[in-house]
PDB file of C-alpha atoms in Angstrom:
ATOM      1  CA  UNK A  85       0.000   0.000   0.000  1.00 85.00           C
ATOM      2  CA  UNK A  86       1.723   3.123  -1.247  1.00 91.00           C
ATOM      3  CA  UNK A  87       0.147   6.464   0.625  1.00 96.00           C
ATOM      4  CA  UNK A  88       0.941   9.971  -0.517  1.00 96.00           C
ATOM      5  CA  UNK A  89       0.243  12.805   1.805  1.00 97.00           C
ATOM      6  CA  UNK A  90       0.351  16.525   0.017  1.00 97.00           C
ATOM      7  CA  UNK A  91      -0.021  19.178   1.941  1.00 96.00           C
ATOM      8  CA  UNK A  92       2.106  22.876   2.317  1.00 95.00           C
ATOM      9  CA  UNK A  93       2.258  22.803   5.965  1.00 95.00           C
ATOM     10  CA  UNK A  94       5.112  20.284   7.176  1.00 96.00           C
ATOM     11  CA  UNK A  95       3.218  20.225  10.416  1.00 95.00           C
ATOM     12  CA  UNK A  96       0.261  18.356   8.801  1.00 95.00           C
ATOM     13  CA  UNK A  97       2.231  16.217   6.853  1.00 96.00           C
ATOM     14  CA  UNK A  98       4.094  14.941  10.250  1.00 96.00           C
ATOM     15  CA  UNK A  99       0.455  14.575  12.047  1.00 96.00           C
ATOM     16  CA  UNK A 100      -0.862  12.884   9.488  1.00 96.00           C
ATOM     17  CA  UNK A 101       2.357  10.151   8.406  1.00 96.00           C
ATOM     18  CA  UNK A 102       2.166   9.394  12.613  1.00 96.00           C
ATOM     19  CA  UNK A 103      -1.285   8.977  12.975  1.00 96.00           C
ATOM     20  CA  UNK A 104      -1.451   7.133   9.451  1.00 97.00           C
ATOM     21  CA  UNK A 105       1.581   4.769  10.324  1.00 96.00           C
ATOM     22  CA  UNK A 106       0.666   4.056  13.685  1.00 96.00           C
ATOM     23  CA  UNK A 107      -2.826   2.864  12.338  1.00 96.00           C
ATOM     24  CA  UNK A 108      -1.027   0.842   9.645  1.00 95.00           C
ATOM     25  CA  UNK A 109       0.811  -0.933  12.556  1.00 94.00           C
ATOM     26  CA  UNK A 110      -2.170  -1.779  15.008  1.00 94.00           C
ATOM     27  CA  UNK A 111      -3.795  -3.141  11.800  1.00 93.00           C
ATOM     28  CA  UNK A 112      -0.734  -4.734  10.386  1.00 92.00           C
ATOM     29  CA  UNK A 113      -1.071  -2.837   6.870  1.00 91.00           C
ATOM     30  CA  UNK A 114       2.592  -2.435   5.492  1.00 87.00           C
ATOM     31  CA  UNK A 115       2.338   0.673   3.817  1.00 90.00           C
ATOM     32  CA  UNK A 116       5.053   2.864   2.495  1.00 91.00           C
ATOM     33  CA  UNK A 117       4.976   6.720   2.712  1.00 95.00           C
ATOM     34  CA  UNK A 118       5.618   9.486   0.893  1.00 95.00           C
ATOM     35  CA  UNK A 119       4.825  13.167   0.877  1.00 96.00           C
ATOM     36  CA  UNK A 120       4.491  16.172  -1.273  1.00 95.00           C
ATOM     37  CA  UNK A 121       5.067  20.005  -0.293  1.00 94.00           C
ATOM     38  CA  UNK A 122       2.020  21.130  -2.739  1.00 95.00           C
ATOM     39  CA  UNK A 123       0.316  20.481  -5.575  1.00 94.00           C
ATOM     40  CA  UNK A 124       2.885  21.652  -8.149  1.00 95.00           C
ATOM     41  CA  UNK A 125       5.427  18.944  -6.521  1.00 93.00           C
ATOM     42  CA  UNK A 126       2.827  16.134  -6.952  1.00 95.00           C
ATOM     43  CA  UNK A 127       2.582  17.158 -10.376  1.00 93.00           C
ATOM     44  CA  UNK A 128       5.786  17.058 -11.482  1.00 92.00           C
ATOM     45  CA  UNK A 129       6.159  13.717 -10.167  1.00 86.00           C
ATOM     46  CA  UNK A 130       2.260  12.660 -11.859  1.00 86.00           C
ATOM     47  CA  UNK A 131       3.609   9.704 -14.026  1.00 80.00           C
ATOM     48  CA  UNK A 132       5.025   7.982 -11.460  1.00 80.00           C
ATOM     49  CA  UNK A 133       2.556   9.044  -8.824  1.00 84.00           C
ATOM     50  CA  UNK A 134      -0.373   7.958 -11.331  1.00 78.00           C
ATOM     51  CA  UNK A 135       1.240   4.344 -11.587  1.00 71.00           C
ATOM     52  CA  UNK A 136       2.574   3.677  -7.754  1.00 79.00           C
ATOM     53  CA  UNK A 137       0.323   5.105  -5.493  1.00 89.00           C
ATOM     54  CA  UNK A 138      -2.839   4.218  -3.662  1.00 90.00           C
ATOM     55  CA  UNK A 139      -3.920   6.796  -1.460  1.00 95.00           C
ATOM     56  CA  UNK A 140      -3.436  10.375  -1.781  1.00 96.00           C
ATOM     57  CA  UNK A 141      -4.086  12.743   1.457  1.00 97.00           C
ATOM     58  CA  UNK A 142      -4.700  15.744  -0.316  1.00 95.00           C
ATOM     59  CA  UNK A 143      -4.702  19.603   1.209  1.00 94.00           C
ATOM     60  CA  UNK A 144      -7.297  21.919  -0.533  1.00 92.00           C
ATOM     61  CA  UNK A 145      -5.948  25.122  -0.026  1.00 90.00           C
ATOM     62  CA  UNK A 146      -2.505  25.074  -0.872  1.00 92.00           C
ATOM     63  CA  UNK A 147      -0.160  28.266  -2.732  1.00 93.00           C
ATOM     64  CA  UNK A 148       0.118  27.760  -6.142  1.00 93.00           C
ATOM     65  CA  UNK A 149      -2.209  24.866  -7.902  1.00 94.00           C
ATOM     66  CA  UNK A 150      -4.745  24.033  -5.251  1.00 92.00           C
ATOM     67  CA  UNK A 151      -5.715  20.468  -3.630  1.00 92.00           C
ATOM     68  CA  UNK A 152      -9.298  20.605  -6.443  1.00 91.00           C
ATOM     69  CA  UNK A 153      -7.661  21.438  -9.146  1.00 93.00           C
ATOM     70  CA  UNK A 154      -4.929  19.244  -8.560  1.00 94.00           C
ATOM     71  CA  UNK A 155      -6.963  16.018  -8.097  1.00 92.00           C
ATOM     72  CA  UNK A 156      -8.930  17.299 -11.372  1.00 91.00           C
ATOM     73  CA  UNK A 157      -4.994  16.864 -13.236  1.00 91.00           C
ATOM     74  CA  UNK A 158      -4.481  13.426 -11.757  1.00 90.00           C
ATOM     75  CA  UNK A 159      -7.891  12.322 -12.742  1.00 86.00           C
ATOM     76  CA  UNK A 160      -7.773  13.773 -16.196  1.00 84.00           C
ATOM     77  CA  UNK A 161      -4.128  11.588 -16.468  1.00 80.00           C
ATOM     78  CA  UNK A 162      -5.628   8.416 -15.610  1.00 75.00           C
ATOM     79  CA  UNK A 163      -5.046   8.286 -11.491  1.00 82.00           C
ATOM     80  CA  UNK A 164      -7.371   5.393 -10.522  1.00 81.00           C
ATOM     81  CA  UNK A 165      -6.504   5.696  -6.667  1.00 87.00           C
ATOM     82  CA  UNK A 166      -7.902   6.584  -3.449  1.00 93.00           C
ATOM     83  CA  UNK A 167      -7.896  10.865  -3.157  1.00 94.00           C
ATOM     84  CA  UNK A 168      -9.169  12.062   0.621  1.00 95.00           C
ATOM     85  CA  UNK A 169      -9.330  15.757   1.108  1.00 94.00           C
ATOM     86  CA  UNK A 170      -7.975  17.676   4.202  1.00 94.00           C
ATOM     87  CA  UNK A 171      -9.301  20.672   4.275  1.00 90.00           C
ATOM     88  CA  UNK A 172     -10.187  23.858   6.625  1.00 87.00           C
ATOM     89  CA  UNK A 173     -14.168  23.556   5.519  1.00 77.00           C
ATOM     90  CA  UNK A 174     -16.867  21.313   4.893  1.00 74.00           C
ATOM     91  CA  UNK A 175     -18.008  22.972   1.700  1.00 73.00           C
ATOM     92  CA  UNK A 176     -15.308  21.008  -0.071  1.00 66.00           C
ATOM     93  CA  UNK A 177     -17.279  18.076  -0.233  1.00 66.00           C
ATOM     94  CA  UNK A 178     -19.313  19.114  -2.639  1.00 70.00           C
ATOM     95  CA  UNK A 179     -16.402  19.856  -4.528  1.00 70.00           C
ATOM     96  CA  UNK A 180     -14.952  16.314  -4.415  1.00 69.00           C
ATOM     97  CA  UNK A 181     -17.706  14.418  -5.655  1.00 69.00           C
ATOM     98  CA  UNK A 182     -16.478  16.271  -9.338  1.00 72.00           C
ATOM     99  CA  UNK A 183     -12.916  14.258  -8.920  1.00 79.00           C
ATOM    100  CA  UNK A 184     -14.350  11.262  -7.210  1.00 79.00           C
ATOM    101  CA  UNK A 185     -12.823  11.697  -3.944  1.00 81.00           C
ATOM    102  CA  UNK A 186     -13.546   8.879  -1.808  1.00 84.00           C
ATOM    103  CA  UNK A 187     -13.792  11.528   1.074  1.00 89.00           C
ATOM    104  CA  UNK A 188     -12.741  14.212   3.356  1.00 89.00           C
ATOM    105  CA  UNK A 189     -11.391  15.418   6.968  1.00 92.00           C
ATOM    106  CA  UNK A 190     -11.477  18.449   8.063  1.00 91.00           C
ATOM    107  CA  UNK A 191      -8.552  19.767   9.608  1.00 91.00           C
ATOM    108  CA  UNK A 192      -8.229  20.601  13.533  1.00 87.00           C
ATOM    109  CA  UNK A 193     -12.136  18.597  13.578  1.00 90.00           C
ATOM    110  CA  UNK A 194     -11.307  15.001  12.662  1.00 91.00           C
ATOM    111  CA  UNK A 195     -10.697  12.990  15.806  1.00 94.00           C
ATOM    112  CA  UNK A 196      -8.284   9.956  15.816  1.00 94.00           C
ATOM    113  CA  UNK A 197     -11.226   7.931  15.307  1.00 95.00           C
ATOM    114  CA  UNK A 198     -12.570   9.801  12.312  1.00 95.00           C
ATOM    115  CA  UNK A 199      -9.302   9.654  10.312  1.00 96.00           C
ATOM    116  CA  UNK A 200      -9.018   5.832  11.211  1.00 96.00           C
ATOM    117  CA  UNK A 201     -12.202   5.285   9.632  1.00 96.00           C
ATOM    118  CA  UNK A 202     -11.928   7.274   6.910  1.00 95.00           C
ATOM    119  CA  UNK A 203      -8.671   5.798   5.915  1.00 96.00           C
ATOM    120  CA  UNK A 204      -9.378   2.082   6.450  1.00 96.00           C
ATOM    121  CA  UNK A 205     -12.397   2.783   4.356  1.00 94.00           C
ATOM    122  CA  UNK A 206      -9.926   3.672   1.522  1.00 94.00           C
ATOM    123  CA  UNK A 207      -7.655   0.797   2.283  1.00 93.00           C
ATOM    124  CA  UNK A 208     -10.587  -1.970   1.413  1.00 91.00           C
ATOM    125  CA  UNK A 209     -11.728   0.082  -1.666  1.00 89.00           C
ATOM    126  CA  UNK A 210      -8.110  -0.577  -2.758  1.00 86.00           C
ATOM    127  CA  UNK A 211      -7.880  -4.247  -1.706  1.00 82.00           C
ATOM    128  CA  UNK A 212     -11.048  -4.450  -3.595  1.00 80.00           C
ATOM    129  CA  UNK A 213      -9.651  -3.009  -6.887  1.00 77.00           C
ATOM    130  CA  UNK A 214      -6.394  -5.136  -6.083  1.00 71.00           C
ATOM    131  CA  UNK A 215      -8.420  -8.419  -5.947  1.00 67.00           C
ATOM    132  CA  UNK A 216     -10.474  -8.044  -9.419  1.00 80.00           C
ATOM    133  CA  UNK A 217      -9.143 -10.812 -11.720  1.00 82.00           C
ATOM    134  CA  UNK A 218     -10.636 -11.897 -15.135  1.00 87.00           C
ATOM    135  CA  UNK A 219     -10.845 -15.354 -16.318  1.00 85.00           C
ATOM    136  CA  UNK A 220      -8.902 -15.509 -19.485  1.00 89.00           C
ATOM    137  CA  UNK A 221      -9.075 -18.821 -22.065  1.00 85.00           C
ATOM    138  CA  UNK A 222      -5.947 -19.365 -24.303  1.00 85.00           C
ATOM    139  CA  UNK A 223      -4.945 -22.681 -26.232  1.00 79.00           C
ATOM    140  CA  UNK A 224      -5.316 -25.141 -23.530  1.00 79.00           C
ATOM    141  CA  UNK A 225      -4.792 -22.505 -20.933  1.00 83.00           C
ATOM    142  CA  UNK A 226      -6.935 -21.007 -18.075  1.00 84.00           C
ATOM    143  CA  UNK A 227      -5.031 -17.382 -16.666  1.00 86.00           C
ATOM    144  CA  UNK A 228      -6.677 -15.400 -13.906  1.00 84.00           C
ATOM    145  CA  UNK A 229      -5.206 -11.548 -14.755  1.00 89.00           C
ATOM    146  CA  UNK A 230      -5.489  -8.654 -12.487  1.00 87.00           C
ATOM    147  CA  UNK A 231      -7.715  -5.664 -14.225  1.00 90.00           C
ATOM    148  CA  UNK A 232      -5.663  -3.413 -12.014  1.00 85.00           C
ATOM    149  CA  UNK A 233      -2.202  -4.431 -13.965  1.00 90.00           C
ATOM    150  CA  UNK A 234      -4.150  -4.781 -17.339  1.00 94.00           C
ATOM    151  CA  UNK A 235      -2.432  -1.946 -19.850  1.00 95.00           C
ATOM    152  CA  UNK A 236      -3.712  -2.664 -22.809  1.00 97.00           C
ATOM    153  CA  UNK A 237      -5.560  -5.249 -25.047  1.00 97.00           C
ATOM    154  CA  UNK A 238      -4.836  -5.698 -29.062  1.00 97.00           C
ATOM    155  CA  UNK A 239      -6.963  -8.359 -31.573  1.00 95.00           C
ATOM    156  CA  UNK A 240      -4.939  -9.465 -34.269  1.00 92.00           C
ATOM    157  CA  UNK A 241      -7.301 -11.964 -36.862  1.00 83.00           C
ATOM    158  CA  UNK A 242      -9.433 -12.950 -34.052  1.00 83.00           C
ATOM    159  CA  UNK A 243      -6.510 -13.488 -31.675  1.00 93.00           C
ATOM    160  CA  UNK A 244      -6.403 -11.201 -28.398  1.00 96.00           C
ATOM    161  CA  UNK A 245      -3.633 -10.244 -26.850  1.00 96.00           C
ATOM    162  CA  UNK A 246      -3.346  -8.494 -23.088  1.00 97.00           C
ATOM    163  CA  UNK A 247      -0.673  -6.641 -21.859  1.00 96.00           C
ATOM    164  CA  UNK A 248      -0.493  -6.808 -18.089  1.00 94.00           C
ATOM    165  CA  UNK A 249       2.416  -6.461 -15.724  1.00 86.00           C
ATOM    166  CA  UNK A 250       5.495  -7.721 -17.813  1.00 87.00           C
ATOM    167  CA  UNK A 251       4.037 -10.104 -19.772  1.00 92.00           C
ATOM    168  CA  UNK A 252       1.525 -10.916 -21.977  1.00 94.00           C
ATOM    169  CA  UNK A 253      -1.080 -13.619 -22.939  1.00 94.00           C
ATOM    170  CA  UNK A 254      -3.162 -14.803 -25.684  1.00 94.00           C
ATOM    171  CA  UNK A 255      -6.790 -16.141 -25.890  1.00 93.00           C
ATOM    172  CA  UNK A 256      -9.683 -16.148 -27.974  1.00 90.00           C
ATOM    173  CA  UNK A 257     -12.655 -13.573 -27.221  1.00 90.00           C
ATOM    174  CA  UNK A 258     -14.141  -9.925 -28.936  1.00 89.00           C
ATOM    175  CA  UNK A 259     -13.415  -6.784 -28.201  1.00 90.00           C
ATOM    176  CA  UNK A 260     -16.992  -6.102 -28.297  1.00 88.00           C
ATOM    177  CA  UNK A 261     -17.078  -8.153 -25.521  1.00 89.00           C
ATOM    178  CA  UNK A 262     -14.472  -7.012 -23.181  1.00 92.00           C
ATOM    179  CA  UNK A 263     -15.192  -3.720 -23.970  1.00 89.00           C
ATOM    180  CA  UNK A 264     -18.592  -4.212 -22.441  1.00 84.00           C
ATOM    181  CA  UNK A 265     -16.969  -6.373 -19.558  1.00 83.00           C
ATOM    182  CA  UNK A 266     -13.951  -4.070 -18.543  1.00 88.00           C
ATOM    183  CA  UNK A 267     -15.912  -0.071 -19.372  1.00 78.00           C
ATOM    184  CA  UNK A 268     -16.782   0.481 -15.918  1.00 74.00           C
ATOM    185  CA  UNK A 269     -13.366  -0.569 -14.692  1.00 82.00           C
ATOM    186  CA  UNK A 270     -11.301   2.417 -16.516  1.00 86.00           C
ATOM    187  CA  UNK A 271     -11.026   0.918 -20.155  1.00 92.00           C
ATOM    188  CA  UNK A 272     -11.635   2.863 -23.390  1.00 94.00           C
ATOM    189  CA  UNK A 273     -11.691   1.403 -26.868  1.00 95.00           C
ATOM    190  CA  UNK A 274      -8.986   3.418 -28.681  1.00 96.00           C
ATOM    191  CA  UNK A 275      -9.275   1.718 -32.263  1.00 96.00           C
ATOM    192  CA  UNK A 276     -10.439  -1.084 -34.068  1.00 94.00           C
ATOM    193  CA  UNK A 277      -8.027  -2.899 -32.524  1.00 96.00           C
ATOM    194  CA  UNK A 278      -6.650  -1.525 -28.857  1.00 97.00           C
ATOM    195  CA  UNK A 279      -9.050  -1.128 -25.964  1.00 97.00           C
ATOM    196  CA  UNK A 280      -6.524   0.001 -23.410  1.00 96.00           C
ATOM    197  CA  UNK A 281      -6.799   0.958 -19.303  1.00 94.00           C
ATOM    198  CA  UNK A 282      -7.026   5.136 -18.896  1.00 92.00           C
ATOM    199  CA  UNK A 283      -4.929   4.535 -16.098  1.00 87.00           C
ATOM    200  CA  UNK A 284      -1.692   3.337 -18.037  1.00 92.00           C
ATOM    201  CA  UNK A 285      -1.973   5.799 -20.475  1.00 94.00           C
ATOM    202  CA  UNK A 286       0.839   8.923 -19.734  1.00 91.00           C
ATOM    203  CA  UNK A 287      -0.419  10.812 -22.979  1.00 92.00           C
ATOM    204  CA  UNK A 288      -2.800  11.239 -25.990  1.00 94.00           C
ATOM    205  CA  UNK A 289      -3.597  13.364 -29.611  1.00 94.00           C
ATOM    206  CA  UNK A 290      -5.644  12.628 -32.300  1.00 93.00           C
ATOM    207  CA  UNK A 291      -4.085  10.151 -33.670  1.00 95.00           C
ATOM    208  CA  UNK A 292      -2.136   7.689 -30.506  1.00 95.00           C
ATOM    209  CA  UNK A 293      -1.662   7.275 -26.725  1.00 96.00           C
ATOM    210  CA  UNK A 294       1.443   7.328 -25.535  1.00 96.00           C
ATOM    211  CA  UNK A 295       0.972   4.546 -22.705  1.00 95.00           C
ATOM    212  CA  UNK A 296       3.406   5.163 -19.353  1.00 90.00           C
ATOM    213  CA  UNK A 297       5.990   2.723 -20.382  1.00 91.00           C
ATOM    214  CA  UNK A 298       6.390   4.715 -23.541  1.00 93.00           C
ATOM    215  CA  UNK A 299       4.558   2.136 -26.029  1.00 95.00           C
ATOM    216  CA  UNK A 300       2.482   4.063 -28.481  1.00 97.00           C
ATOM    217  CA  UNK A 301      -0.842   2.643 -29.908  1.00 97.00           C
ATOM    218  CA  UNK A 302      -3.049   4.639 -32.914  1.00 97.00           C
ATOM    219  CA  UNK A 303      -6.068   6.292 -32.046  1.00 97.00           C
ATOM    220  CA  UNK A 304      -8.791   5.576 -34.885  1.00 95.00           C
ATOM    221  CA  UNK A 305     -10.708   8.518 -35.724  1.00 93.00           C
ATOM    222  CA  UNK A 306     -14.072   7.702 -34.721  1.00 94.00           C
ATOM    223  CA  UNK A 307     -12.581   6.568 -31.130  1.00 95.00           C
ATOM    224  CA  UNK A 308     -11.069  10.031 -30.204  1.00 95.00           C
ATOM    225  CA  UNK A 309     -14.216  11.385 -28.943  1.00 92.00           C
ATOM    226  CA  UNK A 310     -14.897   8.465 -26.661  1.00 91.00           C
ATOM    227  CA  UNK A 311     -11.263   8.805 -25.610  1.00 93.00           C
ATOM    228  CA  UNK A 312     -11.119  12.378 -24.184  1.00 91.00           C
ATOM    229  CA  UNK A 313     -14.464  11.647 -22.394  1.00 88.00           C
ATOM    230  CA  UNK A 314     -12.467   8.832 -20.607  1.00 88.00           C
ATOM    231  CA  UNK A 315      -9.807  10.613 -19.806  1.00 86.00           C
ATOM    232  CA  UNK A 316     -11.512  13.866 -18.688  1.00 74.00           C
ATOM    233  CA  UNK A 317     -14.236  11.812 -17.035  1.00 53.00           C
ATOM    234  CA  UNK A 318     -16.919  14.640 -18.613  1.00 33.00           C
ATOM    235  CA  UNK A 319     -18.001  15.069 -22.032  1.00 35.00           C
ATOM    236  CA  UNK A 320     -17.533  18.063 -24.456  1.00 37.00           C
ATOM    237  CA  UNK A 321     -19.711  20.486 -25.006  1.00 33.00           C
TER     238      UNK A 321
END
């Protein structure tokens, strides 16, 4: 369980980690840490943060690019994670539902109690994602894959291939039908051919994605539409 905690106030950052870590070790979570001075930090560091991390404490008002508009960049990159808000007033939560925060504390309010909760609430949602497999059928071959480690999936004359951690496996299906299967887990049809996880994907134009370990797959014209809406999470106007 990776855990980022961004905030501009080194205070926070130190009540959070302790309170956060000594959580993790009552519940035996093993957790790693890591922290961020403000939003513009986290940002530079959004590729790797978008791909590693599970749980993002986020301030709201920070200098510079604020906690909102902050998650709003992460989300619009693909970040599939856990984002809770720490913020000086309520009022933010009706901000959050627009990034799909899983919630909020409010600072100098939350008790002990209320930021255990609120965390270990975010630790099963990720578990959850974590445990999602899908039953794949090769030649002779059963695999159980992770959706969370899924990048990408490419049909070649009927064949499928998915890309998932660092390997790769073939079996016999549609994309019509893992398209349907896998669209409400963070999957967007690209082309003809690619139906590939938002969350892997570091870049796009009109014509390819740029996926985060640099592999780049075509956009097909007609898919390009579908494709911003999935990685804005709104559609144009």
């Amino acid at each position: 369980m990776q855990i980022l905690i961004c905030d501009d106030e080194q205070t926070a950052r130190n009540h959070y980690r302790s309170i956060l870590q000594e959580i993790c070790d009552e519940k035996e979570i093993s957790a790693g840490f890591t922290e961020a001075e403000d939003g513009d930090h986290l940002l530079f560091d959004m590729n790797d943060i978008v791909k590693s991390t599970d749980i993002i404490f986020m301030d709201v008002g920070m200098p510079g690019t604020d906690g909102l508009e902050t998650a709003e960049k992460l989300r619009e990159n693909g970040y599939g994670g856990e984002i809770i808000f720490l913020t000086r007033s309520k009022e933010a939560v009706f901000y959050a539902f627009d990034v799909h925060a899983n919630n909020y504390l409010v600072k100098d309010v939350a008790t002990q109690e209320r930021i255990e909760e609120v965390f270990l609430k975010a630790v099963d949602t990720v578990v959850e994602k974590q445990s999602e497999y899908i039953l794949l059928t090769g030649v002779g071959e059963y695999r159980n894959v992770p959706v969370m480690e899924i990048r990408y999936f490419e049909i070649m004359q009927k064949i499928v291939t998915v890309y998932y951690g660092d390997t790769s496996f073939e079996f016999v299906s549609t994309m019509g039908k893992l398209e349907n299967l896998l669209f409400a887990r963070g999957f967007v049809r690209i082309s003809r051919s690619y139906l590939v996880s938002t969350k892997y994907i570091a870049s796009f134009s009109y014509d390819k994605v740029i996926m985060a370990d640099g592999t780049e797959l075509p956009v097909g014209r007609k898919y390009y539409k579908d494709l911003k809406v999935a990685m804005k999470g709104e559609k144009d106007e």
